[in-house]
CSV table of C-alpha atoms and ligand atoms in Angstrom, one decimal:
chain,number,residue,atom,x,y,z
A,29,MET,CA,191.2,211.9,103.8
A,30,ASP,CA,188.8,214.0,101.6
A,31,LEU,CA,188.9,217.1,103.8
A,32,LEU,CA,186.9,219.3,101.5
A,33,GLY,CA,184.2,216.6,101.2
A,34,GLU,CA,184.1,216.3,105.0
A,35,ALA,CA,184.0,220.1,105.4
A,36,LYS,CA,181.0,220.2,103.0
A,37,ASN,CA,179.2,217.6,105.0
A,38,LEU,CA,179.8,219.4,108.2
A,39,LEU,CA,178.8,222.8,107.0
A,40,THR,CA,175.7,221.4,105.4
A,41,SER,CA,174.5,219.6,108.5
A,42,ASN,CA,175.2,222.7,110.6
A,43,SER,CA,173.1,224.8,108.3
A,44,ILE,CA,169.9,226.3,109.6
A,45,ILE,CA,167.2,227.7,107.3
A,46,LYS,CA,164.5,230.0,108.8
A,47,LYS,CA,162.3,232.9,108.1
A,48,ASN,CA,163.4,236.3,109.3
A,49,ARG,CA,161.5,237.9,112.1
A,50,GLU,CA,159.0,239.7,109.8
A,51,GLY,CA,158.4,236.4,108.0
A,52,ASN,CA,159.1,237.8,104.6
A,53,GLN,CA,162.6,236.6,103.8
A,54,GLU,CA,164.4,233.3,104.2
A,55,ILE,CA,167.7,233.3,106.0
A,56,VAL,CA,170.3,230.6,106.0
A,57,PHE,CA,173.4,230.4,108.2
A,58,THR,CA,175.9,227.8,109.5
A,59,ALA,CA,175.7,227.3,113.3
A,60,PRO,CA,179.2,227.1,114.7
A,61,SER,CA,178.4,223.9,116.6
A,62,PRO,CA,174.8,222.5,116.9
A,63,GLY,CA,173.9,222.1,120.6
A,64,THR,CA,176.7,224.3,121.8
A,65,TYR,CA,176.5,227.4,119.5
A,66,ASP,CA,173.2,227.5,117.7
A,67,GLN,CA,173.0,231.2,116.9
A,68,GLN,CA,174.4,233.1,113.9
A,69,TRP,CA,177.8,234.5,115.1
A,70,PHE,CA,179.3,237.3,113.2
A,71,TRP,CA,183.0,236.4,112.6
A,72,ASP,CA,182.1,232.7,112.4
A,73,SER,CA,179.7,233.4,109.5
A,74,CYS,CA,182.3,235.5,107.7
A,75,LEU,CA,184.7,232.6,107.9
A,76,HIS,CA,182.1,230.0,107.0
A,77,SER,CA,181.3,231.9,103.9
A,78,LEU,CA,185.0,231.6,102.8
A,79,VAL,CA,184.7,227.8,103.1
A,80,TRP,CA,181.4,227.7,101.2
A,81,LEU,CA,183.3,229.5,98.4
A,82,LYS,CA,186.1,226.9,98.5
A,83,ILE,CA,183.5,224.2,98.3
A,84,GLY,CA,182.2,225.9,95.1
A,85,ASP,CA,178.8,226.9,96.4
A,86,LYS,CA,178.9,230.6,95.7
A,87,GLU,CA,175.2,231.1,96.2
A,88,ARG,CA,175.4,229.6,99.6
A,89,ALA,CA,178.5,231.6,100.5
A,90,PHE,CA,176.6,234.8,99.5
A,91,ARG,CA,173.5,233.9,101.5
A,92,GLU,CA,175.5,233.3,104.7
A,93,ILE,CA,176.6,236.9,104.5
A,94,LYS,CA,173.3,238.2,103.3
A,95,SER,CA,171.7,236.7,106.5
A,96,LEU,CA,174.1,238.9,108.5
A,97,PHE,CA,172.7,242.0,106.7
A,98,ILE,CA,169.1,240.9,107.2
A,99,GLY,CA,169.7,240.2,110.9
A,100,LYS,CA,171.4,243.5,111.4
A,101,GLY,CA,168.5,245.4,110.0
A,102,GLN,CA,168.7,249.2,110.6
A,103,ARG,CA,171.4,248.9,113.3
A,104,LYS,CA,174.7,250.8,112.6
A,105,LEU,CA,177.0,248.0,113.7
A,106,PHE,CA,176.8,244.2,113.1
A,107,PRO,CA,176.0,242.5,116.4
A,108,HIS,CA,178.3,239.7,117.5
A,109,MET,CA,175.3,237.3,117.6
A,110,ILE,CA,171.9,237.2,115.9
A,111,PHE,CA,169.4,235.2,117.9
A,112,TRP,CA,167.5,233.4,115.2
A,113,ASN,CA,167.2,230.4,117.3
A,114,TYR,CA,166.6,230.9,121.0
A,115,LYS,CA,164.3,229.0,123.2
A,116,LYS,CA,163.9,231.3,126.2
A,117,THR,CA,164.6,228.5,128.6
A,118,ASP,CA,168.1,228.0,127.3
A,119,PRO,CA,170.6,228.5,130.2
A,120,TYR,CA,172.8,230.9,128.2
A,121,TRP,CA,169.8,233.0,127.4
A,122,LEU,CA,168.7,233.1,131.1
A,123,ILE,CA,172.1,234.0,132.4
A,124,PHE,CA,173.5,236.4,129.8
A,125,ASP,CA,171.6,237.1,126.6
A,126,ARG,CA,168.3,238.3,128.1
A,127,LEU,CA,170.3,241.3,129.3
A,128,TYR,CA,170.6,242.8,125.8
A,129,PRO,CA,168.0,245.4,125.0
A,130,THR,CA,166.0,243.3,122.5
A,131,ASP,CA,165.5,239.6,121.9
A,132,ASN,CA,166.9,239.8,118.4
A,133,TYR,CA,170.6,240.2,118.8
A,134,SER,CA,173.4,241.1,121.1
A,135,GLU,CA,174.5,244.8,121.2
A,136,ILE,CA,178.3,244.1,121.2
A,137,ILE,CA,180.6,243.5,118.2
A,138,GLN,CA,183.0,240.9,117.0
A,139,PRO,CA,186.2,241.3,114.9
A,140,PRO,CA,185.1,243.4,111.9
A,141,ILE,CA,186.3,241.1,109.1
A,142,ILE,CA,183.3,241.2,106.7
A,143,GLY,CA,185.2,243.2,104.0
A,144,TYR,CA,187.2,240.1,103.3
A,145,PRO,CA,184.4,237.7,102.4
A,146,LEU,CA,182.7,240.5,100.4
A,147,LEU,CA,185.9,240.9,98.4
A,148,ARG,CA,186.2,237.1,97.8
A,149,LEU,CA,182.5,237.0,96.8
A,150,ILE,CA,182.8,239.9,94.3
A,151,LYS,CA,185.9,238.4,92.8
A,152,GLU,CA,184.0,235.2,92.3
A,153,GLY,CA,181.3,237.1,90.3
A,154,GLN,CA,178.7,237.6,93.0
A,155,GLU,CA,177.7,241.0,91.8
A,156,GLN,CA,174.9,241.3,94.4
A,157,VAL,CA,177.6,242.3,96.8
A,158,SER,CA,177.2,245.8,95.4
A,159,ASN,CA,173.8,246.0,97.1
A,160,PHE,CA,175.6,246.0,100.5
A,161,ALA,CA,178.5,248.3,99.6
A,162,GLN,CA,176.9,251.5,101.1
A,163,GLU,CA,175.8,249.7,104.3
A,164,THR,CA,179.3,248.2,104.8
A,165,PHE,CA,180.9,251.6,104.2
A,166,GLN,CA,178.6,253.0,106.9
A,167,TYR,CA,179.5,250.1,109.2
A,168,TYR,CA,183.3,250.7,109.0
A,169,SER,CA,182.8,254.5,109.3
A,170,HIS,CA,180.6,254.1,112.4
A,171,LEU,CA,183.0,251.7,114.1
A,172,ALA,CA,185.7,254.4,113.9
A,173,LYS,CA,183.3,257.0,115.0
A,174,TYR,CA,181.8,255.2,118.0
A,175,ARG,CA,184.7,253.0,119.1
A,176,ASP,CA,187.6,255.4,119.1
A,177,PRO,CA,186.6,258.3,121.3
A,178,GLU,CA,190.3,259.2,121.9
A,179,ASP,CA,190.9,259.5,118.1
A,180,THR,CA,193.9,257.1,118.1
A,181,GLY,CA,192.8,255.3,114.9
A,182,LEU,CA,192.4,252.1,117.0
A,183,LEU,CA,189.0,250.5,118.0
A,184,THR,CA,188.2,250.0,121.6
A,185,ILE,CA,186.5,246.8,122.7
A,186,VAL,CA,184.3,247.1,125.8
A,187,HIS,CA,183.8,243.4,126.5
A,188,PRO,CA,186.2,240.4,126.2
A,189,TRP,CA,183.7,238.7,124.0
A,190,GLU,CA,184.1,241.5,121.4
A,191,SER,CA,187.6,240.2,120.6
A,192,GLY,CA,186.3,236.7,120.0
A,193,LEU,CA,189.1,235.6,122.4
A,194,ASP,CA,186.8,235.4,125.4
A,195,SER,CA,188.9,234.4,128.4
A,196,SER,CA,192.4,235.1,127.0
A,197,PRO,CA,194.7,235.8,129.9
A,198,LYS,CA,195.5,239.2,128.3
A,199,PHE,CA,192.1,240.2,129.6
A,200,ASP,CA,192.6,239.0,133.1
A,201,LEU,CA,193.5,242.5,134.2
A,202,GLU,CA,192.2,242.9,137.7
A,203,LEU,CA,191.1,239.3,138.0
A,204,THR,CA,193.9,237.2,139.4
A,205,ASN,CA,194.4,233.5,139.4
A,206,THR,CA,192.5,232.6,142.5
A,207,LYS,CA,190.2,229.8,143.4
A,208,LEU,CA,187.1,231.7,142.4
A,209,PHE,CA,188.8,232.7,139.2
A,210,ARG,CA,186.3,231.1,136.8
A,211,ILE,CA,183.3,232.4,138.6
A,212,ARG,CA,184.8,235.8,138.8
A,213,GLN,CA,185.4,235.8,135.0
A,214,TRP,CA,181.8,234.9,134.3
A,215,ARG,CA,180.5,237.4,136.7
A,216,ARG,CA,182.5,240.1,135.0
A,217,MET,CA,181.1,239.1,131.6
A,218,LYS,CA,177.6,239.5,133.0
A,219,ARG,CA,178.3,242.6,135.0
A,220,LEU,CA,179.6,244.4,131.9
A,221,LEU,CA,176.3,243.7,130.1
A,222,LYS,CA,174.4,245.2,133.0
A,223,GLU,CA,176.7,248.2,133.0
A,224,PHE,CA,176.0,248.9,129.3
A,225,GLY,CA,172.3,248.9,130.1
A,226,ARG,CA,173.0,251.9,132.3
A,227,TYR,CA,174.4,253.7,129.3
A,228,ASN,CA,171.3,252.7,127.3
A,229,TRP,CA,173.6,250.7,125.1
A,230,ASP,CA,175.0,253.9,123.5
A,231,GLN,CA,178.0,252.7,121.6
A,232,ARG,CA,180.1,255.8,122.1
A,233,GLU,CA,179.3,256.0,125.7
A,234,MET,CA,180.2,252.4,126.2
A,235,ALA,CA,183.6,253.1,124.6
A,236,LEU,CA,184.1,256.1,126.8
A,237,LYS,CA,182.9,254.7,130.2
A,238,SER,CA,183.1,250.9,130.2
A,239,SER,CA,185.0,249.5,133.2
A,240,PHE,CA,186.7,247.2,130.5
A,241,LYS,CA,188.3,249.3,127.7
A,242,VAL,CA,190.9,247.6,125.6
A,243,LYS,CA,192.5,248.4,122.3
A,244,CYS,CA,192.9,244.8,121.3
A,245,VAL,CA,195.6,243.9,118.8
A,246,LEU,CA,193.7,241.1,117.2
A,247,THR,CA,190.5,243.2,116.8
A,248,ASN,CA,192.5,246.0,115.2
A,249,THR,CA,194.5,243.8,113.0
A,250,LEU,CA,191.3,242.2,111.7
A,251,PHE,CA,189.7,245.7,111.4
A,252,LEU,CA,192.6,246.6,109.1
A,253,TRP,CA,192.3,243.4,107.1
A,254,GLY,CA,188.6,243.9,106.7
A,255,LEU,CA,189.0,247.5,105.8
A,256,ASP,CA,191.8,246.8,103.3
A,257,SER,CA,189.7,244.2,101.5
A,258,PHE,CA,186.6,246.4,101.5
A,259,ILE,CA,188.6,249.3,100.0
A,260,GLU,CA,189.4,246.9,97.1
A,261,VAL,CA,185.6,246.2,96.8
A,262,LEU,CA,184.9,249.9,96.6
A,263,ASP,CA,187.6,250.2,94.0
A,264,ILE,CA,186.0,247.5,91.9
A,265,LEU,CA,182.6,249.2,92.3
A,266,LYS,CA,184.1,252.7,91.6
A,267,PHE,CA,182.9,254.3,94.8
A,268,LYS,CA,185.6,256.9,94.8
A,269,GLU,CA,184.7,259.2,97.7
A,270,GLU,CA,183.9,256.3,100.1
A,271,LYS,CA,187.2,254.6,99.1
A,272,LEU,CA,189.2,257.8,100.0
A,273,GLN,CA,187.5,258.1,103.4
A,274,LEU,CA,188.3,254.5,104.3
A,275,GLU,CA,191.8,254.8,103.2
A,276,ILE,CA,192.3,257.6,105.7
A,277,LEU,CA,190.9,255.3,108.5
A,278,LYS,CA,193.2,252.5,107.4
A,279,LYS,CA,196.3,254.7,107.4
A,280,LYS,CA,195.5,256.0,110.9
A,281,ALA,CA,194.8,252.5,112.3
A,282,LEU,CA,198.0,251.1,111.0
A,283,SER,CA,200.2,253.8,112.3
A,284,GLY,CA,198.2,253.7,115.6
A,285,LEU,CA,198.9,250.0,116.0
A,286,ILE,CA,202.6,250.3,115.2
A,287,GLU,CA,203.2,253.4,117.4
A,288,LYS,CA,201.2,252.3,120.4
A,289,CYS,CA,201.0,248.5,120.5
A,290,TRP,CA,204.5,247.5,119.2
A,291,ASN,CA,207.0,246.8,122.0
A,292,GLU,CA,210.5,247.1,120.7
A,293,GLU,CA,212.1,245.5,123.7
A,294,ASP,CA,209.9,242.4,123.6
A,295,GLY,CA,209.6,242.3,119.9
A,296,LEU,CA,205.8,241.7,120.2
A,297,PHE,CA,202.5,243.6,119.9
A,298,PHE,CA,200.5,244.2,123.0
A,299,ASP,CA,196.9,245.4,123.7
A,300,LEU,CA,196.4,248.7,125.5
A,301,ASN,CA,194.4,249.0,128.7
A,302,MET,CA,192.6,252.3,128.2
A,303,ASN,CA,191.5,252.4,131.9
A,304,LYS,CA,195.1,252.8,133.0
A,305,LYS,CA,197.1,256.0,132.8
A,306,ASN,CA,199.1,256.4,129.6
A,307,GLU,CA,197.2,253.7,127.8
A,308,GLN,CA,199.3,251.0,129.5
A,309,GLN,CA,200.4,248.0,127.3
A,310,ILE,CA,199.1,244.6,128.6
A,311,LYS,CA,202.3,242.6,128.5
A,312,ILE,CA,201.0,239.1,128.1
A,313,SER,CA,202.3,237.2,125.1
A,314,THR,CA,199.4,235.5,123.2
A,315,ILE,CA,198.5,234.7,119.7
A,316,SER,CA,197.2,238.2,119.4
A,317,SER,CA,200.8,239.5,119.7
A,318,LEU,CA,201.7,237.7,116.5
A,319,ILE,CA,198.6,238.4,114.4
A,320,PRO,CA,199.9,241.7,112.9
A,321,LEU,CA,201.9,239.3,110.7
A,322,MET,CA,198.8,239.7,108.5
A,323,LEU,CA,199.6,243.3,107.8
A,324,ASP,CA,202.1,245.4,105.9
A,325,ILE,CA,204.5,245.8,108.8
A,326,PRO,CA,208.2,246.7,108.5
A,327,SER,CA,210.4,243.6,107.8
A,328,ASP,CA,212.4,243.9,111.1
A,329,MET,CA,209.1,243.6,113.0
A,330,LYS,CA,208.0,240.7,110.9
A,331,ASN,CA,211.3,238.9,111.6
A,332,GLN,CA,211.0,239.5,115.3
A,333,LEU,CA,207.5,238.0,115.3
A,334,ILE,CA,208.6,235.0,113.3
A,335,SER,CA,211.4,234.4,115.8
A,336,HIS,CA,208.9,234.2,118.6
A,337,LEU,CA,206.5,232.0,116.5
A,338,THR,CA,209.3,229.5,115.9
A,339,ASN,CA,210.7,229.5,119.4
A,340,GLU,CA,210.0,226.1,121.1
A,341,LYS,CA,209.8,227.9,124.5
A,342,GLU,CA,207.0,230.1,123.2
A,343,PHE,CA,204.8,229.1,120.3
A,344,TRP,CA,206.5,226.3,118.4
A,345,THR,CA,204.9,223.2,119.9
A,346,ARG,CA,204.4,219.9,118.1
A,347,TYR,CA,201.0,221.3,116.9
A,348,PRO,CA,201.4,225.0,116.7
A,349,ILE,CA,200.2,227.7,117.3
A,350,PRO,CA,199.2,227.7,120.9
A,351,THR,CA,197.0,230.7,121.7
A,352,VAL,CA,199.1,231.7,124.7
A,353,SER,CA,202.9,231.6,124.8
A,354,LEU,CA,204.4,228.7,126.8
A,355,SER,CA,206.4,231.3,128.7
A,356,GLU,CA,203.3,232.7,130.3
A,357,LYS,CA,202.3,231.5,133.8
A,358,SER,CA,198.7,231.4,132.6
A,359,PHE,CA,199.4,229.0,129.7
A,360,ASN,CA,197.0,226.1,129.9
A,361,PRO,CA,197.0,223.6,127.0
A,362,GLU,CA,194.2,221.5,128.5
A,363,ASP,CA,190.5,221.4,127.6
A,364,SER,CA,188.9,224.0,129.8
A,365,PRO,CA,185.6,226.0,130.0
A,366,LEU,CA,187.6,229.1,129.9
A,367,LEU,CA,188.5,229.5,126.3
A,368,TRP,CA,191.7,230.8,124.5
A,369,ARG,CA,194.1,230.1,127.4
A,370,GLY,CA,196.5,227.9,125.4
A,371,PRO,CA,195.1,225.4,123.0
A,372,THR,CA,195.6,225.7,119.2
A,373,TRP,CA,192.6,227.1,117.1
A,374,VAL,CA,192.3,226.7,113.4
A,375,ASN,CA,191.1,230.2,112.6
A,376,THR,CA,194.1,231.9,114.2
A,377,ASN,CA,196.4,229.4,112.4
A,378,TYR,CA,194.6,230.4,109.2
A,379,PHE,CA,195.2,234.1,109.9
A,380,ILE,CA,198.9,233.6,110.6
A,381,TRP,CA,199.2,231.3,107.5
A,382,LEU,CA,197.7,234.2,105.4
A,383,GLY,CA,200.2,236.6,106.9
A,384,LEU,CA,203.2,234.3,106.2
A,385,LYS,CA,202.0,233.9,102.6
A,386,LYS,CA,201.7,237.6,102.3
A,387,HIS,CA,205.3,238.1,103.4
A,388,LYS,CA,206.5,235.2,101.2
A,389,GLU,CA,207.4,233.0,104.1
A,390,ASP,CA,206.2,230.0,102.1
A,391,LYS,CA,208.2,227.3,103.9
A,392,LEU,CA,206.9,228.3,107.3
A,393,ALA,CA,203.4,228.8,106.0
A,394,ASP,CA,203.4,225.3,104.5
A,395,GLU,CA,204.6,223.8,107.8
A,396,ILE,CA,201.8,225.4,109.7
A,397,ALA,CA,199.3,224.2,107.0
A,398,PHE,CA,200.6,220.7,107.2
A,399,LYS,CA,200.5,220.5,111.0
A,400,THR,CA,197.0,222.0,111.1
A,401,LYS,CA,195.8,219.4,108.6
A,402,LYS,CA,197.3,216.7,110.9
A,403,LEU,CA,195.3,218.0,113.8
A,404,VAL,CA,192.1,217.7,111.9
A,405,GLU,CA,193.0,214.3,110.5
A,406,ILE,CA,193.8,213.0,114.0
A,407,SER,CA,190.9,214.6,115.9
A,408,GLY,CA,188.3,215.8,113.5
A,409,PHE,CA,186.8,219.3,113.3
A,410,ARG,CA,186.9,220.3,116.9
A,411,GLU,CA,186.8,223.7,118.5
A,412,PHE,CA,190.4,223.6,119.6
A,413,TYR,CA,193.3,221.2,120.1
A,414,ASN,CA,196.0,220.4,122.6
A,415,PRO,CA,199.2,221.9,121.1
A,416,PHE,CA,201.3,219.0,122.4
A,417,THR,CA,199.2,215.9,121.7
A,418,GLY,CA,196.8,217.1,119.0
A,419,GLU,CA,193.9,215.9,121.0
A,420,GLY,CA,190.6,217.7,120.1
A,421,ALA,CA,188.6,219.5,122.7
A,422,GLY,CA,185.7,221.9,123.2
A,423,ALA,CA,182.7,221.9,120.9
A,424,GLU,CA,182.3,219.1,118.2
A,425,ASN,CA,181.6,219.5,114.5
A,426,PHE,CA,183.0,223.0,114.8
A,427,GLY,CA,182.4,225.2,111.7
A,428,TRP,CA,185.4,227.3,111.2
A,429,SER,CA,187.9,224.5,111.8
A,430,THR,CA,187.0,223.7,108.1
A,431,LEU,CA,189.1,226.7,107.2
A,432,VAL,CA,192.0,224.2,107.1
A,433,THR,CA,190.8,223.4,103.5
A,434,LEU,CA,191.9,226.9,102.5
A,435,MET,CA,195.4,226.4,103.8
A,436,GLU,CA,197.1,225.1,100.6
B,5,GLC,C1,183.4,231.1,121.3
B,5,GLC,C2,184.6,231.8,120.7
B,5,GLC,C3,184.1,233.0,119.8
B,5,GLC,C4,183.2,232.3,118.7
B,5,GLC,C5,182.0,231.6,119.4
B,5,GLC,C6,181.2,230.8,118.4
B,5,GLC,O1,182.7,232.0,122.2
B,5,GLC,O2,185.4,232.4,121.7
B,5,GLC,O3,185.2,233.6,119.2
B,5,GLC,O4,182.7,233.3,117.9
B,5,GLC,O5,182.5,230.6,120.3
B,5,GLC,O6,182.0,229.9,117.7
């Protein structure tokens, strides 16, 4: 199967070209899945850009990212979604997205990974990246300023959507598994947006007062990955002062993650619930617990994470890596409108694969790459897959599942 050719066809047919709101610039982005996700999503676009590079279309890879900057405009933080494409009769608009303060974008964030595609782009000779260096520096600095009021080094997410892992059971918190569970989940998503309206969408106030305040391990791991890559960009561009400042943030975030989120007894990383006394760890074993494999963590931690990853009673299914450990009551491998409660996703497999490569665990990395390719060969580019049967589920023609072409 010509995976790269298929990936190119998919990303090309998901591409949307439009004028910006002022009508003076052309934007182009890859919709994650036409008909299901038609807007420009932040971390999706960052990942799509990497696949455009792999395809060899550097210009297109750059424009995907450039459109994020155009859409962001003067805002300090990148929004998780830019609404280039809404009809105001769309159900999603009517239920949720009309609650944001403008019709242009959401006012919440997504995992801050943009440093990585910027690094890849500059290494591929896309010098125009330098035009965005100052703005990206501001972005990372503002994240730390607004989203860490307790000065722990770790970012707080104020809405489950900010993690990109929407309904992961680690966010169930006060919601229990009752009959009305699904409705209560969606109500909470909406209620939080209304709550932020009362804080005038002030980012710092949201991080201080939100009724949902979590230091998410995946968000902070990807924050560190983005920062680390962007520090390299600053080095290439010789931005000495900015580089020094971000190095301080990076050091603080890494020690915060290890000191506060690592659980020695369980050998896993856990999120912190900041609305509980003593920043309580949320002890639910999910893909997020393993994601720090992407970072420079001590080798005994790495080994413990790998032993969970390869345990058949936890994450080592026929088609790994399920997004929730099999040992959790909430694990559900089936197709479900509540996302991230068990099935295997290609982007998280890609992140773990990168981590294993970094730690020279090549054999295991190859095995995950091989099984991820199998998934796509059997079921096509779907949003997620059953970790036992490989059956595809969720949205079709799903953009970031083409990341599998990078896993070699
Ligand atoms: C789902 C995912 C989110 C992703 C979005 C668009 O909401 O949970 O992470 O960004 O779809 O693909």
